[in-house]
């Protein structure tokens, strides 16, 4: 079968390997579509710290069931989405239902070879029926689930004033599900094109281009109250630290971004506001189910999100181009 390998930073190739065989608790699926994620671009550019090369990339997967274990509710030919976080099921986190932060977690396409290939075998627990969706739409569930998980972590609900800082795909996902939750959503980013997308396609209530005086502008826009919840999706340590100042008294701060840095905050301000700080890592099955239902209900602008398309065979040439900010990619989808 074919597989898309990042052989080393800056080098992608289509390789040939044997088709996998499913173990007793695994489902064999045929990959139909793969979403290209920021993680994939980081791997290509050599900026992913938790990976060794070569690596078959791809963890946003829309697939079709080929074979399932005896007694499984899954059926041959069924369209499914794949949850790419492989968890042990036994550690403290897993016993608490927090499979997204399993102590032995492995992510497809990062810690082990991913799904940008013709076939893959994965644990049955990671295969989620996507009935009513196309395989291309099923490939978008994972990145949307990351945003949905952050919204759930922050307890975002009707009437709350929410700021999403960073309008990349994950920030966009957080904005989508903040709107689904009934919040008043403001989006902050440096890219005017992304801000226009959030206003026009996502229905963001307000957008703000980042600048040195952004805190003052947001304070004026909220009559000095700032936000019930701030969600950071910038991937910038500096922006993450500044985000503490945007949280209103009694509010919450959700860090969707993951950076290799220490993040500091002013303790008197943190206590004065009784800020609640949340990390948000990956997603759990419930988040996938939340996304799937919202997609079926027409609450996610799927056509607008899928901005670029190409084939697996052409991916070695397409991904370097898509990784450029000037390409204007929201979500690129590979057809396998």
Coordinates of C-alpha atoms in Angstrom, one line a residue:
X1 CA 0.0 0.0 0.0
X2 CA 1.0 3.7 -0.2
X3 CA 1.9 5.8 2.7
X4 CA 3.0 9.5 3.0
X5 CA 6.3 9.6 4.9
X6 CA 8.2 12.6 6.3
X7 CA 11.6 11.1 5.9
X8 CA 13.4 14.0 7.5
X9 CA 12.7 17.7 7.9
X10 CA 11.9 19.2 4.5
X11 CA 11.5 15.9 2.7
X12 CA 8.2 14.1 2.0
X13 CA 7.8 11.0 -0.1
X14 CA 5.2 8.3 -1.0
X15 CA 6.5 5.0 0.1
X16 CA 5.3 1.4 -0.3
X17 CA 4.7 -0.9 2.7
X18 CA 2.7 -4.0 3.5
X19 CA -0.9 -3.6 4.4
X20 CA -1.6 -3.9 8.1
X21 CA -3.4 -6.8 9.8
X22 CA -5.8 -6.1 12.6
X23 CA -5.2 -7.6 16.0
X24 CA -8.1 -9.1 18.0
X25 CA -9.3 -5.7 19.4
X26 CA -8.6 -3.7 16.3
X27 CA -10.6 -2.5 13.3
X28 CA -9.1 -2.4 9.8
X29 CA -10.1 0.7 8.0
X30 CA -9.5 2.0 4.5
X31 CA -8.5 5.7 4.7
X32 CA -10.5 7.9 2.3
X33 CA -9.5 11.4 3.4
X34 CA -6.8 12.9 5.6
X35 CA -6.9 16.5 7.0
X36 CA -3.6 18.2 7.0
X37 CA -2.9 19.7 10.5
X38 CA -0.5 22.3 11.9
X39 CA 1.3 19.3 13.5
X40 CA 2.0 17.9 10.0
X41 CA 3.4 21.2 8.9
X42 CA 5.6 21.4 12.1
X43 CA 6.8 17.8 11.3
X44 CA 7.7 18.8 7.8
X45 CA 9.6 21.9 9.0
X46 CA 11.4 20.0 11.8
X47 CA 9.6 21.8 14.6
X48 CA 7.8 18.9 16.3
X49 CA 9.7 18.0 19.4
X50 CA 8.0 14.7 20.2
X51 CA 8.8 12.8 17.0
X52 CA 11.6 10.8 15.4
X53 CA 12.1 10.5 11.6
X54 CA 11.0 8.9 9.3
X55 CA 7.4 9.1 10.2
X56 CA 4.2 8.4 8.3
X57 CA 2.1 11.5 9.1
X58 CA -1.7 12.1 9.3
X59 CA -4.1 12.0 12.2
X60 CA -7.2 13.7 10.9
X61 CA -8.9 10.7 9.3
X62 CA -12.1 9.9 7.5
X63 CA -12.2 6.2 6.7
X64 CA -14.4 3.2 5.8
X65 CA -14.6 0.0 7.8
X66 CA -13.0 -3.0 6.1
X67 CA -13.1 -5.5 9.0
X68 CA -14.2 -5.3 12.6
X69 CA -13.9 -7.8 15.5
X70 CA -16.6 -10.4 16.0
X71 CA -19.5 -8.9 17.9
X72 CA -18.7 -5.4 17.0
X73 CA -21.4 -2.9 16.2
X74 CA -19.3 -1.5 13.4
X75 CA -20.2 -2.7 9.9
X76 CA -18.3 -3.2 6.7
X77 CA -18.4 -0.1 4.5
X78 CA -19.4 2.2 7.4
X79 CA -18.0 5.7 7.3
X80 CA -16.1 6.5 10.5
X81 CA -13.8 9.1 12.0
X82 CA -10.7 8.0 13.9
X83 CA -9.7 9.3 17.3
X84 CA -5.9 9.4 16.9
X85 CA -5.0 9.3 20.6
X86 CA -4.2 5.7 21.5
X87 CA -4.6 5.3 25.2
X88 CA -3.8 2.5 27.6
X89 CA -7.2 2.3 29.4
X90 CA -5.5 1.4 32.7
X91 CA -3.6 4.4 34.1
X92 CA -5.0 6.9 36.6
X93 CA -6.1 9.3 33.8
X94 CA -7.8 6.6 31.8
X95 CA -9.6 5.3 34.9
X96 CA -11.0 8.8 35.4
X97 CA -12.2 8.9 31.9
X98 CA -9.5 11.4 30.9
X99 CA -8.2 9.2 28.0
X100 CA -6.9 12.4 26.3
X101 CA -4.2 12.7 28.9
X102 CA -3.3 9.0 29.4
X103 CA 0.1 8.5 31.0
X104 CA 1.1 6.3 28.1
X105 CA -0.6 8.2 25.3
X106 CA 0.5 7.8 21.7
X107 CA -0.8 9.9 18.9
X108 CA -1.0 8.6 15.4
X109 CA 1.3 10.4 13.1
X110 CA 3.5 11.7 15.9
X111 CA 4.5 8.9 18.4
X112 CA 3.6 6.1 15.9
X113 CA 3.0 6.0 12.2
X114 CA -0.2 7.8 11.2
X115 CA -3.0 7.4 8.7
X116 CA -1.9 9.1 5.5
X117 CA -2.0 5.8 3.8
X118 CA -4.3 3.3 2.2
X119 CA -5.1 1.2 5.3
X120 CA -4.6 1.3 9.0
X121 CA -5.5 -0.9 12.0
X122 CA -6.6 0.9 15.2
X123 CA -8.3 -0.1 18.4
X124 CA -12.0 -0.4 18.1
X125 CA -12.5 2.2 20.9
X126 CA -10.8 4.8 18.6
X127 CA -13.3 4.2 15.7
X128 CA -16.3 6.5 15.8
X129 CA -19.2 6.0 13.5
X130 CA -19.8 9.1 11.3
X131 CA -23.2 8.1 9.8
X132 CA -24.8 10.8 7.8
X133 CA -21.4 12.4 6.9
X134 CA -19.1 11.9 3.9
X135 CA -15.6 10.5 4.5
X136 CA -14.2 14.0 3.7
X137 CA -16.4 15.5 6.4
X138 CA -15.4 12.8 8.8
X139 CA -11.7 13.8 8.3
X140 CA -12.5 17.2 9.8
X141 CA -14.0 15.9 13.0
X142 CA -10.7 15.6 14.9
X143 CA -9.5 19.2 14.7
X144 CA -13.0 20.4 15.5
X145 CA -13.1 18.1 18.5
X146 CA -9.9 19.8 19.8
X147 CA -11.8 23.1 19.8
X148 CA -14.9 21.6 21.3
X149 CA -12.9 20.1 24.1
X150 CA -11.5 23.5 25.0
X151 CA -14.9 25.0 25.0
X152 CA -16.1 22.3 27.3
X153 CA -13.1 22.8 29.6
X154 CA -13.9 26.5 29.9
X155 CA -17.6 25.8 30.7
X156 CA -18.6 28.2 28.0
X157 CA -22.3 28.6 27.8
X158 CA -25.2 30.9 26.6
X159 CA -24.7 34.6 27.0
X160 CA -21.1 34.4 28.0
X161 CA -18.6 36.8 26.6
X162 CA -15.7 34.8 25.1
X163 CA -12.4 35.9 23.4
X164 CA -10.6 33.5 21.1
X165 CA -7.0 34.6 20.6
X166 CA -5.5 33.0 17.5
X167 CA -7.6 32.2 14.4
X168 CA -5.7 29.2 13.1
X169 CA -7.7 26.0 12.6
X170 CA -7.9 25.2 16.3
X171 CA -8.9 28.7 17.2
X172 CA -11.5 28.6 14.5
X173 CA -12.8 25.3 15.9
X174 CA -13.0 26.9 19.4
X175 CA -14.9 29.8 17.9
X176 CA -17.4 27.5 16.1
X177 CA -18.2 25.6 19.3
X178 CA -18.4 28.7 21.4
X179 CA -21.1 30.0 19.0
X180 CA -22.8 26.6 19.2
X181 CA -22.8 27.0 23.0
X182 CA -24.6 30.3 22.6
X183 CA -21.7 32.6 23.6
X184 CA -20.9 36.1 22.3
X185 CA -17.6 35.5 20.5
X186 CA -14.8 37.9 19.8
X187 CA -11.7 36.7 17.8
X188 CA -8.3 38.3 18.0
X189 CA -5.6 37.6 15.4
X190 CA -2.8 39.3 13.4
X191 CA -4.1 38.1 10.0
X192 CA -7.0 40.3 8.5
X193 CA -7.9 37.5 6.1
X194 CA -8.5 35.1 9.0
X195 CA -10.5 37.7 10.9
X196 CA -12.7 38.3 7.9
X197 CA -13.3 34.5 7.6
X198 CA -14.3 34.4 11.3
X199 CA -16.8 37.2 10.8
X200 CA -18.2 36.1 7.4
X201 CA -18.2 32.3 7.7
X202 CA -18.4 31.6 11.5
X203 CA -20.6 34.5 12.6
X204 CA -18.1 35.9 15.1
X205 CA -19.7 38.8 16.9
X206 CA -16.6 40.9 16.8
X207 CA -13.0 40.6 15.4
X208 CA -9.9 42.5 16.5
X209 CA -6.6 42.8 14.7
X210 CA -3.8 42.2 17.2
X211 CA -1.7 45.3 18.0
X212 CA 0.3 46.8 20.9
X213 CA -2.8 48.4 22.3
X214 CA -5.1 45.3 22.0
X215 CA -5.8 45.1 25.7
X216 CA -7.0 48.7 25.8
X217 CA -9.2 48.2 22.7
X218 CA -10.7 45.0 24.2
X219 CA -11.3 46.8 27.5
X220 CA -13.1 49.6 25.7
X221 CA -15.2 47.1 23.7
X222 CA -16.3 45.4 26.9
X223 CA -16.8 48.5 29.1
X224 CA -13.8 47.4 31.2
X225 CA -15.3 44.0 32.1
X226 CA -13.2 42.0 29.6
X227 CA -14.2 38.3 29.1
X228 CA -15.9 35.5 31.0
X229 CA -13.6 33.1 29.2
X230 CA -10.5 33.6 27.1
X231 CA -9.2 30.8 24.9
X232 CA -5.7 30.9 23.6
X233 CA -4.8 29.2 20.4
X234 CA -1.8 31.2 19.3
X235 CA 1.1 28.9 20.0
X236 CA 3.0 31.9 21.2
X237 CA 4.4 32.1 24.8
X238 CA 4.2 35.9 24.8
X239 CA 0.6 35.9 23.7
X240 CA -0.3 33.2 26.2
X241 CA 1.1 35.3 29.0
X242 CA -0.7 38.5 27.9
X243 CA -4.0 36.6 27.7
X244 CA -4.2 36.5 31.5
X245 CA -4.9 40.3 31.4
X246 CA -8.0 39.7 29.2
X247 CA -9.8 37.5 31.7
X248 CA -12.6 39.3 33.6
X249 CA -13.0 39.1 37.3
X250 CA -14.3 35.6 38.1
X251 CA -13.5 34.4 34.6
X252 CA -11.6 31.5 33.1
X253 CA -8.6 31.1 30.9
X254 CA -8.2 28.0 28.6
X255 CA -4.8 27.2 27.1
X256 CA -5.3 25.2 23.9
X257 CA -1.8 26.1 22.8
X258 CA 1.1 23.8 23.7
X259 CA 4.6 25.4 23.7
X260 CA 7.9 24.3 25.1
X261 CA 8.2 27.3 27.5
X262 CA 7.5 28.4 31.0
X263 CA 4.3 30.5 31.2
X264 CA 4.2 33.1 34.0
X265 CA 1.4 35.3 35.3
X266 CA 1.1 38.1 37.9
X267 CA -0.1 36.4 41.1
X268 CA -1.9 39.4 42.7
X269 CA -3.9 39.9 39.5
X270 CA -4.6 36.2 39.2
X271 CA -5.9 36.1 42.8
X272 CA -7.8 39.4 42.6
X273 CA -9.8 38.0 39.7
X274 CA -10.0 34.5 41.1
X275 CA -9.1 33.3 37.7
X276 CA -9.6 29.7 36.8
X277 CA -6.8 28.3 34.5
X278 CA -7.4 25.3 32.4
X279 CA -5.1 23.2 30.2
X280 CA -6.9 21.6 27.3
X281 CA -5.3 18.6 25.7
X282 CA -6.5 16.7 22.7
X283 CA -10.1 15.4 22.9
X284 CA -12.2 12.6 24.2
X285 CA -14.9 10.5 22.5
X286 CA -17.6 12.7 23.9
X287 CA -16.1 15.7 22.1
X288 CA -16.1 13.7 18.8
X289 CA -19.8 12.9 19.4
X290 CA -20.5 16.6 20.1
X291 CA -18.8 17.6 16.8
X292 CA -20.6 14.9 14.8
X293 CA -24.0 16.0 16.1
X294 CA -23.3 19.6 15.4
X295 CA -22.2 18.7 11.8
X296 CA -25.3 16.7 11.3
X297 CA -27.4 19.6 12.6
X298 CA -25.8 22.0 10.1
X299 CA -24.1 24.1 12.7
X300 CA -20.6 23.8 11.3
X301 CA -19.7 25.6 8.0
X302 CA -18.0 22.6 6.5
X303 CA -17.7 23.8 2.9
X304 CA -16.0 27.0 4.0
X305 CA -13.6 25.2 6.4
X306 CA -12.4 22.8 3.6
X307 CA -10.4 25.5 1.8
X308 CA -7.9 23.3 -0.1
X309 CA -7.9 19.8 -1.6
X310 CA -5.4 17.5 -3.2
X311 CA -4.5 13.8 -3.6
X312 CA -2.2 11.7 -1.5
X313 CA 0.1 11.1 -4.4
X314 CA 0.5 14.9 -4.9
X315 CA 1.0 15.6 -1.2
X316 CA 4.8 15.8 -1.2
X317 CA 4.5 18.8 -3.4
X318 CA 1.3 20.3 -2.0
X319 CA 2.1 20.3 1.7
X320 CA 5.2 22.6 1.4
X321 CA 3.0 25.0 -0.5
X322 CA 0.1 24.7 1.9
X323 CA 2.4 25.4 4.9
X324 CA 3.1 28.9 3.6
X325 CA 0.9 31.6 5.4
X326 CA 0.3 33.2 2.0
X327 CA -1.5 30.1 0.8
X328 CA -4.5 31.1 2.9
X329 CA -5.2 27.5 4.0
X330 CA -8.0 27.0 6.6
X331 CA -8.1 23.2 6.3
X332 CA -6.5 21.2 3.5
X333 CA -7.9 17.7 2.8
X334 CA -6.1 14.9 1.0
X335 CA -8.0 12.3 -1.0
X336 CA -6.6 8.8 -0.6

